[in-house]
Coordinates of C-alpha atoms in Angstrom, one line a residue:
M451 CA 3.4 -10.1 2.8
S452 CA 3.1 -6.5 4.4
A453 CA 0.8 -5.9 7.2
E454 CA -0.7 -3.0 5.5
P455 CA -1.4 -3.3 1.9
L456 CA -0.2 -1.1 -0.8
L457 CA -3.3 0.5 -3.1
R458 CA -2.4 0.5 -6.7
R459 CA -4.1 0.1 -9.9
P460 CA -3.7 -2.9 -11.7
I461 CA -2.6 -2.9 -15.5
A462 CA -3.9 -4.9 -18.7
R463 CA -1.9 -7.6 -20.2
Y464 CA -2.9 -9.6 -23.4
R465 CA -3.0 -13.3 -23.0
G466 CA -4.5 -15.9 -25.5
G467 CA -6.6 -13.3 -27.2
G468 CA -7.9 -11.6 -24.2
R469 CA -7.2 -9.1 -21.4
V470 CA -5.9 -10.0 -18.1
A471 CA -5.0 -8.0 -15.0
A472 CA -1.4 -7.5 -14.1
C473 CA 0.7 -6.1 -11.3
P474 CA 1.8 -2.6 -12.5
F475 CA 5.4 -3.2 -10.9
T476 CA 6.4 -6.7 -11.7
K477 CA 4.1 -7.1 -14.9
D478 CA 2.9 -10.3 -13.6
V479 CA -0.7 -11.5 -14.5
V480 CA -2.7 -11.7 -11.4
A481 CA -3.5 -15.3 -10.3
D482 CA -5.7 -14.4 -7.6
T483 CA -9.5 -14.0 -8.6
L484 CA -11.3 -10.8 -8.2
G485 CA -12.5 -10.1 -4.8
T486 CA -13.1 -7.7 -1.9
H487 CA -9.8 -7.1 0.1
P488 CA -9.5 -4.9 3.4
V489 CA -7.4 -1.7 3.3
P490 CA -7.0 0.7 6.2
R491 CA -9.3 3.3 6.7
R492 CA -7.1 5.9 6.5
R493 CA -6.3 5.0 3.0
I494 CA -9.9 6.4 2.3
A495 CA -9.8 10.1 1.3
G496 CA -11.6 13.7 1.8
K497 CA -15.3 13.4 2.9
H498 CA -15.4 9.5 2.3
I499 CA -13.1 8.8 5.3
R500 CA -16.2 10.1 7.4
A501 CA -18.4 7.4 5.9
V502 CA -16.2 4.6 6.4
R503 CA -17.9 2.4 9.4
H504 CA -15.0 0.4 10.3
S505 CA -10.8 0.4 10.8
T506 CA -10.8 -1.2 7.4
V507 CA -13.0 -1.2 4.3
P508 CA -13.1 -4.0 1.8
V509 CA -12.1 -2.5 -1.6
R510 CA -12.9 -4.5 -4.9
G511 CA -9.8 -5.6 -6.5
Y512 CA -7.0 -8.4 -6.9
R513 CA -4.4 -9.0 -4.3
S514 CA -0.6 -9.2 -5.6
G515 CA 1.9 -9.7 -2.9
P516 CA 1.9 -6.5 -0.7
Y517 CA -0.4 -4.7 -3.2
V518 CA -4.1 -4.3 -3.4
L519 CA -4.6 -3.8 -7.0
A520 CA -8.2 -1.6 -6.8
I521 CA -10.6 -1.7 -9.9
A522 CA -12.0 1.8 -10.6
P523 CA -15.7 2.3 -10.9
E524 CA -15.7 2.7 -14.8
H525 CA -13.7 -0.6 -15.0
A526 CA -16.0 -2.6 -12.9
E527 CA -18.3 -5.1 -14.1
V528 CA -21.0 -4.4 -11.0
S529 CA -23.6 -2.1 -10.3
T530 CA -22.3 1.1 -8.5
Y531 CA -24.3 4.0 -7.1
D532 CA -24.4 7.2 -9.0
W533 CA -23.5 10.1 -6.6
S534 CA -24.0 12.7 -8.8
N535 CA -27.6 13.3 -7.8
H536 CA -27.0 12.1 -4.1
D537 CA -29.6 13.2 -1.0
R538 CA -29.0 12.0 2.1
G539 CA -31.6 9.4 3.0
D540 CA -31.9 8.1 -0.4
D541 CA -32.8 4.5 -0.8
I542 CA -29.7 3.0 -2.4
D543 CA -29.9 -0.5 -4.1
A544 CA -26.8 -0.6 -5.9
P545 CA -24.2 -3.1 -4.1
W546 CA -21.3 -1.0 -4.5
V547 CA -20.6 2.8 -4.1
P548 CA -17.6 4.4 -5.4
V549 CA -15.5 6.4 -2.8
A550 CA -12.1 8.2 -3.2
A551 CA -9.0 6.6 -1.9
H552 CA -5.4 7.5 -1.5
F553 CA -2.9 5.4 -3.8
E554 CA 0.4 4.7 -3.0
E555 CA 1.8 7.2 -5.9
G556 CA 0.5 10.0 -4.1
R557 CA -2.7 10.5 -6.0
E558 CA -6.3 10.4 -5.2
A559 CA -8.8 8.4 -7.3
A560 CA -11.9 6.2 -6.6
V561 CA -12.5 2.9 -5.8
I562 CA -15.6 0.9 -5.1
V563 CA -16.9 -0.6 -1.8
P564 CA -19.9 -2.5 -0.8
T565 CA -22.5 -0.2 0.0
K566 CA -23.1 -1.6 3.6
E567 CA -19.9 -0.7 4.2
V568 CA -20.0 3.1 4.5
D569 CA -22.7 5.4 6.0
L570 CA -24.4 7.4 3.2

């Protein structure tokens, strides 16, 4: 397993009448359960990198070999904080926040991390 995970998005496969997460490259169904997986701070993009407290940040998703398959905020079944009306010092009680991240294929997209891991 690679020392630094590669950040990707999972794809959906259909098994037994339902959608399941799969690796976008191998097309294999992800066997691991949904959890938080540490990715290097340098994978966090733009203004969000300054908010990350540690050298790694736990990102919500699946682990599949060298990949962390990160869940987008819109696909998460968890409560996330809405940044659209953010004022510094807001009392934020949502357990998750979306932050921008650099994905392996060269784009930036949102991932969700525990609120306690970032300074708002």
